[in-house]
PDB file of C-alpha atoms in Angstrom:
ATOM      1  CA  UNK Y1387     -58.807  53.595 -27.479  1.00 55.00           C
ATOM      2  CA  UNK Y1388     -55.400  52.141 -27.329  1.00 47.00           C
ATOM      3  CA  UNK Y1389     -54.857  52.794 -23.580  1.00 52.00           C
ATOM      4  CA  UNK Y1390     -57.745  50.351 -23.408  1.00 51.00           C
ATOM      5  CA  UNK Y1391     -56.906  48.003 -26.144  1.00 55.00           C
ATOM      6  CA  UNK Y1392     -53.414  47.616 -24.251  1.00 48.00           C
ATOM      7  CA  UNK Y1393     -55.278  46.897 -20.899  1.00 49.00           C
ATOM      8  CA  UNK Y1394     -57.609  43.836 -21.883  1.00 48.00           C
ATOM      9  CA  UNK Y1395     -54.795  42.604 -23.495  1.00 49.00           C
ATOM     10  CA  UNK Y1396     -52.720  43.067 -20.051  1.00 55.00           C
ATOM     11  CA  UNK Y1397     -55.718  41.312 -18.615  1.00 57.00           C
ATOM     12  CA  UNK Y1398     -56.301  38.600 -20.794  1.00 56.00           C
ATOM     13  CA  UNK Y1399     -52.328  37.636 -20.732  1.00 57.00           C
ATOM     14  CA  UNK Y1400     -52.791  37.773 -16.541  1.00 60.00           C
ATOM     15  CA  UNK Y1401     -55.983  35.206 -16.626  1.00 53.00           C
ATOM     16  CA  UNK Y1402     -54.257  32.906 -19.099  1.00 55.00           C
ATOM     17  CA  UNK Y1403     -51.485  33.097 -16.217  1.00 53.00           C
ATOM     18  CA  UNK Y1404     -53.932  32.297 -13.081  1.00 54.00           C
ATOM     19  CA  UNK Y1405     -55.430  29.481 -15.481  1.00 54.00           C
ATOM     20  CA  UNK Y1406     -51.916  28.150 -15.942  1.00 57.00           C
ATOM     21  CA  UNK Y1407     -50.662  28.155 -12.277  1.00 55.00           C
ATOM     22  CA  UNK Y1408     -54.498  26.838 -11.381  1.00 52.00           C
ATOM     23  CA  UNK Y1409     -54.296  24.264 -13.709  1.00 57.00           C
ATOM     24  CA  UNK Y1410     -50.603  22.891 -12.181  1.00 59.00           C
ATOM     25  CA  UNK Y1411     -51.937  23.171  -8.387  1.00 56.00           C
ATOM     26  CA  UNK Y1412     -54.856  20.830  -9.807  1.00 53.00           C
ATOM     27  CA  UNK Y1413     -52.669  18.649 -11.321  1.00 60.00           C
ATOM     28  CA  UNK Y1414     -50.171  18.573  -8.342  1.00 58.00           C
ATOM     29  CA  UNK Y1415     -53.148  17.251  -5.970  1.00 55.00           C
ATOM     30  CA  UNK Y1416     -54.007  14.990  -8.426  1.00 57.00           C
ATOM     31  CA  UNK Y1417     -50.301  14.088  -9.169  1.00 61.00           C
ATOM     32  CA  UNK Y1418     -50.338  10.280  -7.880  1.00 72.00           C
ATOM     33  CA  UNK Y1419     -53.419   9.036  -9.900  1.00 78.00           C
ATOM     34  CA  UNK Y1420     -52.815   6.853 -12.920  1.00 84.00           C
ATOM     35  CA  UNK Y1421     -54.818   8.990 -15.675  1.00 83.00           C
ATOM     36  CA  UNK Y1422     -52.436  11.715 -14.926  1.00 80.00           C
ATOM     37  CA  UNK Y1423     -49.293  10.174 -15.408  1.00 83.00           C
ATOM     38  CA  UNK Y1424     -50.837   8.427 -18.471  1.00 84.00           C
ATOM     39  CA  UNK Y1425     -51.280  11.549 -20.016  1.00 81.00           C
ATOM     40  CA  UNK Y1426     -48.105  13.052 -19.288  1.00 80.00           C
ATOM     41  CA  UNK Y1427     -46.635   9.851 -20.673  1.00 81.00           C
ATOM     42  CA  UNK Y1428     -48.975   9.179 -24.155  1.00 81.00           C
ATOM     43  CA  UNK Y1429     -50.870  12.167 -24.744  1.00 79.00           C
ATOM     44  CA  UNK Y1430     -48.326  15.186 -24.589  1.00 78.00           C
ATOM     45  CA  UNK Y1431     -48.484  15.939 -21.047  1.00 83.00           C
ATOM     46  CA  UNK Y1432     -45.200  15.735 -20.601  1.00 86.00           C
ATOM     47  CA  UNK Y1433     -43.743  18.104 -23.518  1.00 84.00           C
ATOM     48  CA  UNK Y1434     -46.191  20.660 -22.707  1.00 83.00           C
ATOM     49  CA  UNK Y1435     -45.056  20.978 -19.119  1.00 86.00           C
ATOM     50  CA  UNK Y1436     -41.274  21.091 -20.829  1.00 88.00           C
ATOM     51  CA  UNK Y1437     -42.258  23.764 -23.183  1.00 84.00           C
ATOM     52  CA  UNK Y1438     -43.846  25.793 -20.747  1.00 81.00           C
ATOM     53  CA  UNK Y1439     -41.165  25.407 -18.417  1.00 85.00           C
ATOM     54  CA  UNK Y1440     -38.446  27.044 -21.004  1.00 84.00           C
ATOM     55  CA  UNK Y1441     -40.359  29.441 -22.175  1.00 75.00           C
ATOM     56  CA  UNK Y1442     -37.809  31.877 -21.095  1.00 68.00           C
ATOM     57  CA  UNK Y1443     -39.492  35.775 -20.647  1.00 69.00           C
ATOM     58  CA  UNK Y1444     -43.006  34.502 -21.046  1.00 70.00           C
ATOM     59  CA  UNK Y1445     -43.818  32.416 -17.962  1.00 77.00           C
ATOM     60  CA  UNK Y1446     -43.173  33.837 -14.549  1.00 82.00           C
ATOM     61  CA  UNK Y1447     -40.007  32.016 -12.731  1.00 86.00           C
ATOM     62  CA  UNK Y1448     -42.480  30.287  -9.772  1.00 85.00           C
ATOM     63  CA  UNK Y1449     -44.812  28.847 -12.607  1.00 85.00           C
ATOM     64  CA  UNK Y1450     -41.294  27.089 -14.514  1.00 87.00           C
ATOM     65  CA  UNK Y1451     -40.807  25.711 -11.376  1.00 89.00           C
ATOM     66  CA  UNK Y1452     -44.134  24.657 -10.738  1.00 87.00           C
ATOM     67  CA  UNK Y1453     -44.161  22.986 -14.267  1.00 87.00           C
ATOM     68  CA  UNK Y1454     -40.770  21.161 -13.462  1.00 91.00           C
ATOM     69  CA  UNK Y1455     -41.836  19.801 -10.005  1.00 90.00           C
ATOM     70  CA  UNK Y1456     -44.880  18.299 -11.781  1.00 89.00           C
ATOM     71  CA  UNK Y1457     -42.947  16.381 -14.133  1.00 91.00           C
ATOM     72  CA  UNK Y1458     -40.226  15.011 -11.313  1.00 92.00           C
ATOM     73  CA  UNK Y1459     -43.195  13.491  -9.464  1.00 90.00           C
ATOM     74  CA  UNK Y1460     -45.014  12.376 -12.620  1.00 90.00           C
ATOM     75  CA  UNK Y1461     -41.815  10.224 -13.126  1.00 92.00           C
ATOM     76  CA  UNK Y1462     -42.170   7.999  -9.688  1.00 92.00           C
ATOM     77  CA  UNK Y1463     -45.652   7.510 -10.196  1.00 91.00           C
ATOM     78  CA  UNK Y1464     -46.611   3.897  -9.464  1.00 92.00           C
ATOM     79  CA  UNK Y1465     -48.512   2.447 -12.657  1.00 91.00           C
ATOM     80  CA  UNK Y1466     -46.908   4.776 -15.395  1.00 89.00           C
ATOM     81  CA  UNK Y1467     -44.181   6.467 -13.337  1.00 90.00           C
ATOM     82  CA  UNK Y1468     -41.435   4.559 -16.076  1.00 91.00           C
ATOM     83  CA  UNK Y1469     -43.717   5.461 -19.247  1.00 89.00           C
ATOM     84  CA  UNK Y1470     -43.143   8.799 -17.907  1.00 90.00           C
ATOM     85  CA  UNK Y1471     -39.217   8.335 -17.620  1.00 91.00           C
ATOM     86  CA  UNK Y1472     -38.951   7.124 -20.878  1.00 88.00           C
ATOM     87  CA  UNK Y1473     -41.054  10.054 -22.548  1.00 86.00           C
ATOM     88  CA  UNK Y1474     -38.753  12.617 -20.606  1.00 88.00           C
ATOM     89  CA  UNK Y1475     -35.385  10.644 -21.653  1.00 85.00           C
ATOM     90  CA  UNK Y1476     -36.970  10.566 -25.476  1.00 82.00           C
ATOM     91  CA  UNK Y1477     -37.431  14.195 -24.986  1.00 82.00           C
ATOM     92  CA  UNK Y1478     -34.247  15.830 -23.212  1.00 84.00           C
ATOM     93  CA  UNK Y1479     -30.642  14.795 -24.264  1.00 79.00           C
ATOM     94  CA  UNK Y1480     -28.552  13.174 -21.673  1.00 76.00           C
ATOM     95  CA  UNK Y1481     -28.154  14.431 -18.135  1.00 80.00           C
ATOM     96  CA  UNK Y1482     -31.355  16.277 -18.137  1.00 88.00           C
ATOM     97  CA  UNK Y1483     -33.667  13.260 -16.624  1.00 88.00           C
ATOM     98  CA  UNK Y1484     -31.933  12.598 -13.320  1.00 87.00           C
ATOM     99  CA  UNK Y1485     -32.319  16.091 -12.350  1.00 90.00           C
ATOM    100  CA  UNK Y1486     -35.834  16.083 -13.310  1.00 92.00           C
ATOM    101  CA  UNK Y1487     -36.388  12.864 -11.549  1.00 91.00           C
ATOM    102  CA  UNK Y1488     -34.976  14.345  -8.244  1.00 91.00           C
ATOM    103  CA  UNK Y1489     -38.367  17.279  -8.086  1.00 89.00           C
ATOM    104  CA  UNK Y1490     -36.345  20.089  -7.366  1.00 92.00           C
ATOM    105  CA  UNK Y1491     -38.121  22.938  -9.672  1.00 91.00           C
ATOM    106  CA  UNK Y1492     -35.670  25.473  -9.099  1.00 93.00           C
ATOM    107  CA  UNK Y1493     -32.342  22.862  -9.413  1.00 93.00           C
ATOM    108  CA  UNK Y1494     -34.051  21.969 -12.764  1.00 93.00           C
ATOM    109  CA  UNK Y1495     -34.352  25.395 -14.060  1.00 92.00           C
ATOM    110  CA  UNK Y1496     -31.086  26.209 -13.374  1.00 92.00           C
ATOM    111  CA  UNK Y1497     -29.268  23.289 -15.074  1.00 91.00           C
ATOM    112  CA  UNK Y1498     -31.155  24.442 -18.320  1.00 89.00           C
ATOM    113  CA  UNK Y1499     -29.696  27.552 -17.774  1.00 89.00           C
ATOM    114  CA  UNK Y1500     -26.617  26.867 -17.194  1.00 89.00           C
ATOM    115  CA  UNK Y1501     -23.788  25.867 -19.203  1.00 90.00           C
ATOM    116  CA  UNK Y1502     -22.156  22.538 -18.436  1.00 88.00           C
ATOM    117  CA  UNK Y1503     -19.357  20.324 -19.674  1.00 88.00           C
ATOM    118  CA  UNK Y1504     -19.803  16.969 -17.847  1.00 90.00           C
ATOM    119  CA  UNK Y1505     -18.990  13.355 -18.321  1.00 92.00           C
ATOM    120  CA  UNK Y1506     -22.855  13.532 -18.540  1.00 89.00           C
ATOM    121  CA  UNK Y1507     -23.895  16.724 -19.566  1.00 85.00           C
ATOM    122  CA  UNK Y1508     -22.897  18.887 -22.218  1.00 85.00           C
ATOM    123  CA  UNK Y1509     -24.616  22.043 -22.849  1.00 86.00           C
ATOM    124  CA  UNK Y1510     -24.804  25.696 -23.718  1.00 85.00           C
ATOM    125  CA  UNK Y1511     -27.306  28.507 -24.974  1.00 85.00           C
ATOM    126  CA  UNK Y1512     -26.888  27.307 -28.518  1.00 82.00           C
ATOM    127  CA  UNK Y1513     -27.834  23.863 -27.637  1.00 83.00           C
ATOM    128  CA  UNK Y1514     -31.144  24.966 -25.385  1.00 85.00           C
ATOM    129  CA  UNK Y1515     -32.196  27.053 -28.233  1.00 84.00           C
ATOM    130  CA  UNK Y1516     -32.423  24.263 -30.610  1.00 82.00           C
ATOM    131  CA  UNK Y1517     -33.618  21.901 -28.023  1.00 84.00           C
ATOM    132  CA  UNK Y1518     -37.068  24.345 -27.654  1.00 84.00           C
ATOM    133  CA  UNK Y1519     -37.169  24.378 -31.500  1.00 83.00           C
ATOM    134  CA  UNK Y1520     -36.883  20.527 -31.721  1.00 83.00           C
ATOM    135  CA  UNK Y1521     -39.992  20.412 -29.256  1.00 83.00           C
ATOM    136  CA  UNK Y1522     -41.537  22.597 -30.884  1.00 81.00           C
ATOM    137  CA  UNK Y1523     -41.446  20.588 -33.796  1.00 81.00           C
ATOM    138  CA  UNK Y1524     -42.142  17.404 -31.526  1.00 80.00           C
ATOM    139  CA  UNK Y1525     -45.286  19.305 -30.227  1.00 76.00           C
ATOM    140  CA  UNK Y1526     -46.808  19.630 -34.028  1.00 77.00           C
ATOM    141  CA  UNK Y1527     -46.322  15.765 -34.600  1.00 77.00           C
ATOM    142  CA  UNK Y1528     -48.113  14.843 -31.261  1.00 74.00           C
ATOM    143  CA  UNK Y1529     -50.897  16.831 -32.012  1.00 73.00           C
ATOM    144  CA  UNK Y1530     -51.035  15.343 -35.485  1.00 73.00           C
ATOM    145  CA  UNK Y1531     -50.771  11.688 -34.254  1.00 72.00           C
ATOM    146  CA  UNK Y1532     -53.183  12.039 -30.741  1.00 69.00           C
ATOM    147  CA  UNK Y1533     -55.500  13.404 -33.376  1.00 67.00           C
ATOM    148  CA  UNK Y1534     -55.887  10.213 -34.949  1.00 68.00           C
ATOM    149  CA  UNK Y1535     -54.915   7.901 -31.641  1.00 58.00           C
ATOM    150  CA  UNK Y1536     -57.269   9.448 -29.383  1.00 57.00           C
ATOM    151  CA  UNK Y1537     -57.419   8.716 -25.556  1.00 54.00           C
ATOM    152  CA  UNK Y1538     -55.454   5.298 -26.403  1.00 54.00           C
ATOM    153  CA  UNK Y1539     -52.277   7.511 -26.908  1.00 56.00           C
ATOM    154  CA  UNK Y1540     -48.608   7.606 -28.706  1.00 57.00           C
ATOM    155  CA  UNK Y1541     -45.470   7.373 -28.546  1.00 64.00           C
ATOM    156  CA  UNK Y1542     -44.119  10.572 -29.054  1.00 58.00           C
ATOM    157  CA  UNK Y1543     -41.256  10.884 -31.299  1.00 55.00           C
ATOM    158  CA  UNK Y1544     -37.954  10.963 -29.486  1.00 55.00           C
ATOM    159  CA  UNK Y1545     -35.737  14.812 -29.751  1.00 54.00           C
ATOM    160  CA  UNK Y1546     -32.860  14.215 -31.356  1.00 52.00           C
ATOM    161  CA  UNK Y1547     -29.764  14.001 -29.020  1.00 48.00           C
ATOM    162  CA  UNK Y1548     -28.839  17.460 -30.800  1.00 52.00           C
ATOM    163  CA  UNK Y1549     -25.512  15.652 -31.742  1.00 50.00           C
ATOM    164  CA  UNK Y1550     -24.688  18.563 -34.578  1.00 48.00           C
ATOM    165  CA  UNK Y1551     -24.791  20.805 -31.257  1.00 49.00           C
ATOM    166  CA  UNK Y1552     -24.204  19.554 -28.484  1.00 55.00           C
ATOM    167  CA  UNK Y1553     -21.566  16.370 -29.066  1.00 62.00           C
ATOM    168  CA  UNK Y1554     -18.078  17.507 -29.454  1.00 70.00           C
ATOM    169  CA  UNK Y1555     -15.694  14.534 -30.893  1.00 74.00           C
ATOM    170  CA  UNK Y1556     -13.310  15.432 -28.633  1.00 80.00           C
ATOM    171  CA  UNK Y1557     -15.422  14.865 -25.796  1.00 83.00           C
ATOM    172  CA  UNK Y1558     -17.585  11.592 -27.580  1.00 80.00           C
ATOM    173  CA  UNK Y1559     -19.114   9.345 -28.537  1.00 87.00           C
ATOM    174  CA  UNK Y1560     -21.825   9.301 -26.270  1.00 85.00           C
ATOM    175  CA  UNK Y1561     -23.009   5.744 -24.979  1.00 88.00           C
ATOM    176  CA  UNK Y1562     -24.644   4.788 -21.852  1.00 87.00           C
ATOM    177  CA  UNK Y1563     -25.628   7.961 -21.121  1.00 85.00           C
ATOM    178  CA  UNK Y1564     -22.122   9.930 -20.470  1.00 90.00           C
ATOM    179  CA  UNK Y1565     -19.634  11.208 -22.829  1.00 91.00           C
ATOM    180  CA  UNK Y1566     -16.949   8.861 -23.160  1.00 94.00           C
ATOM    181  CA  UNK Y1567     -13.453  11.127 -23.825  1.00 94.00           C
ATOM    182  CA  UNK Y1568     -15.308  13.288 -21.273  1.00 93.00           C
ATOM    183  CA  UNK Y1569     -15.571  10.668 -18.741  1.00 95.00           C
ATOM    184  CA  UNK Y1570     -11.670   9.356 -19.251  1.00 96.00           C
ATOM    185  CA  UNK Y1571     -10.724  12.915 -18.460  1.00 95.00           C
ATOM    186  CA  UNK Y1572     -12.226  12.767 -14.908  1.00 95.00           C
ATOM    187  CA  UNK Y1573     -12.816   8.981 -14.207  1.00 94.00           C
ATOM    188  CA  UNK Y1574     -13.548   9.725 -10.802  1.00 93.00           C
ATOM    189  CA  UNK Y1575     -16.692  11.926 -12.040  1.00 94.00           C
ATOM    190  CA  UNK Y1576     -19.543  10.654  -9.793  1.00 92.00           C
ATOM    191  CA  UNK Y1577     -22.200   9.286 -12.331  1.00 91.00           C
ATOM    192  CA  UNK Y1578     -25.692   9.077 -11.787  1.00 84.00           C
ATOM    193  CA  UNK Y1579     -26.271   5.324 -13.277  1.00 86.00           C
ATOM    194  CA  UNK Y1580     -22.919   2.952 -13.668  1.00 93.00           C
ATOM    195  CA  UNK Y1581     -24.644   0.196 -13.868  1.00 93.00           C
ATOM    196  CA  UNK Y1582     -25.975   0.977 -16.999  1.00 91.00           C
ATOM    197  CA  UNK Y1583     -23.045   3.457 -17.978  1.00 93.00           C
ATOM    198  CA  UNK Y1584     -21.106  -0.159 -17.718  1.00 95.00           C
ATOM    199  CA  UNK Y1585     -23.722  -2.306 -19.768  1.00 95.00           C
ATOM    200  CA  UNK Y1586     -23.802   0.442 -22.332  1.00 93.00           C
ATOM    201  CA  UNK Y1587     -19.846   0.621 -22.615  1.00 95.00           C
ATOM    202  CA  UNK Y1588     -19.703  -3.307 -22.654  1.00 95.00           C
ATOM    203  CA  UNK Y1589     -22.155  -3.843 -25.495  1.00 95.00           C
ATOM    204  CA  UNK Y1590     -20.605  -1.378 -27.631  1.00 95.00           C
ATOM    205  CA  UNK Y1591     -17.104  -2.892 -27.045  1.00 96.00           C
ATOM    206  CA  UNK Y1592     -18.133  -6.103 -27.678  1.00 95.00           C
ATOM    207  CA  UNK Y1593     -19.653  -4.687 -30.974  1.00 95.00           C
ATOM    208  CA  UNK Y1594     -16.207  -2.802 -32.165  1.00 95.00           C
ATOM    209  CA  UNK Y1595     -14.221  -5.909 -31.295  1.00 93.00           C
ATOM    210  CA  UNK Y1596     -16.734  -7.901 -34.065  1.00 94.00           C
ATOM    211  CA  UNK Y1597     -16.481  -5.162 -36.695  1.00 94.00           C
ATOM    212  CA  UNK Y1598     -12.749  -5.018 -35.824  1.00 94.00           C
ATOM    213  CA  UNK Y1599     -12.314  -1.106 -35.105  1.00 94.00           C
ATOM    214  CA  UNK Y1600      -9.464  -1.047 -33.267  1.00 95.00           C
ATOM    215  CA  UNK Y1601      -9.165   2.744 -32.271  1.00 94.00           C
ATOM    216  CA  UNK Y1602     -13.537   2.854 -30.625  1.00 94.00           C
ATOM    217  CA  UNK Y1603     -11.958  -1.001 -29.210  1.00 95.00           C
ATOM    218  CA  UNK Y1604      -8.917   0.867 -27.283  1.00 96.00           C
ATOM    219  CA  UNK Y1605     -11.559   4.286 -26.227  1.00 96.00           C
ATOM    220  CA  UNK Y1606     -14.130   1.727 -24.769  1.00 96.00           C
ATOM    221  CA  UNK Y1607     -11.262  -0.817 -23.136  1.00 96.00           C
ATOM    222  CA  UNK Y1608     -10.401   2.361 -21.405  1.00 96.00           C
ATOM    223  CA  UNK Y1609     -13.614   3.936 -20.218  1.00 96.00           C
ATOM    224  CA  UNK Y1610     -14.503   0.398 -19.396  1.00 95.00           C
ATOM    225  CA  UNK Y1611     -11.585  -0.246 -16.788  1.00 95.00           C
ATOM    226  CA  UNK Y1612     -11.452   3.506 -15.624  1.00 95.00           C
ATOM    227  CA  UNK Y1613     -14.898   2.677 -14.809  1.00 93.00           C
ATOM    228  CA  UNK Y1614     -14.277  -0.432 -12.622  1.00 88.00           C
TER     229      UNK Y1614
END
């Protein structure tokens, strides 16, 4: 009968649940040993516990957080906690991996949910939609690759930054991790990483000031001494 039909399949979607959330706890106790981190890092780990953490309507709430929480402590993981890092920051576009890195499920959530015009974030619904589409995408060329790689793993191909979405050039270019018109707008913006924000802007200026483009020259001088 239907009635029935429509109950296994009720069941069946609630054990694929309880696998799910048994399957993080597991992971979670083992969440400071190397192979763990390895695989999150060169085996897909990593984008899995992204897709399943924005897969909006079909995971419960608790389980996205679960997935999230994972993932921050994955990334300060002694042996591969950087591999880790830099298959998140391959993954996400800017702004996304400090949050992550801080293991607040619930604070991670919600800054993929919510809109955001930052000297380091920019973001909307549009953009989120195509970033679960690019990993998507970035999902079928893992499996293709670990295929033939095996247990020795990959590099998994970085997400683009979603530039045609996300990057306004009134609030760009985007170097070092912030947006730069953004950033000159509200110098006093408190950014995650100005060390690097500063390396970033230097190389770049030093690299318009060879190829003689005077207008990115005069943007960079800018964001460089605003940033000092």
């Amino acid at each position: 009968p239907q009635s029935q039909t429509a109950a296994d399949g009720d069941r069946d979607e609630e054990c694929a649940m309880a696998a799910r959330s048994d399957s993080l706890a597991l992971l979670h106790a083992l969440g400071n040993a190397d192979a763990v981190a390895w695989v999150a890092a060169q085996m897909g780990g990593a984008l899995i516990l992204l897709r399943v953490s924005l897969e909006q309507g079909e995971v419960p709430v608790p389980l996205q957080h679960a997935s999230l929480r994972l993932l921050g402590r994955l990334m300060h993981q002694p042996a591969h906690g950087s591999r880790v890092v830099a298959c998140v920051s391959r993954l996400l576009p800017p702004g996304f991996t400090g949050v992550l890195a801080d293991g607040d499920g619930a604070a991670s959530l919600a800054a993929f949910d919510q809109p955001s015009r930052t000297p380091e974030r920019v973001w909307s619904e549009k953009a989120k939609l195509a970033l679960i589409a690019s990993l998507k995408e970035r999902a079928e060329e893992a499996d293709v690759k670990l295929g033939e790689a095996g247990a020795a793993g990959v590099e998994l191909p970085a997400v683009p930054v979603l530039n045609d979405v996300v990057v306004d050039p009134a609030d760009g270019p985007l170097l070092g991790g912030i947006y730069v018109r953004l950033f000159l707008s509200d110098p006093g913006y408190p950014l995650r990483n100005a060390g690097h924000v500063l390396e970033s802007l230097s190389g770049a200026l030093g690299a318009a000031f060879e190829s003689g483009d005077v207008d990115t020259s005069v943007l960079l001088s800018a964001a460089v001494v605003a940033l000092l």
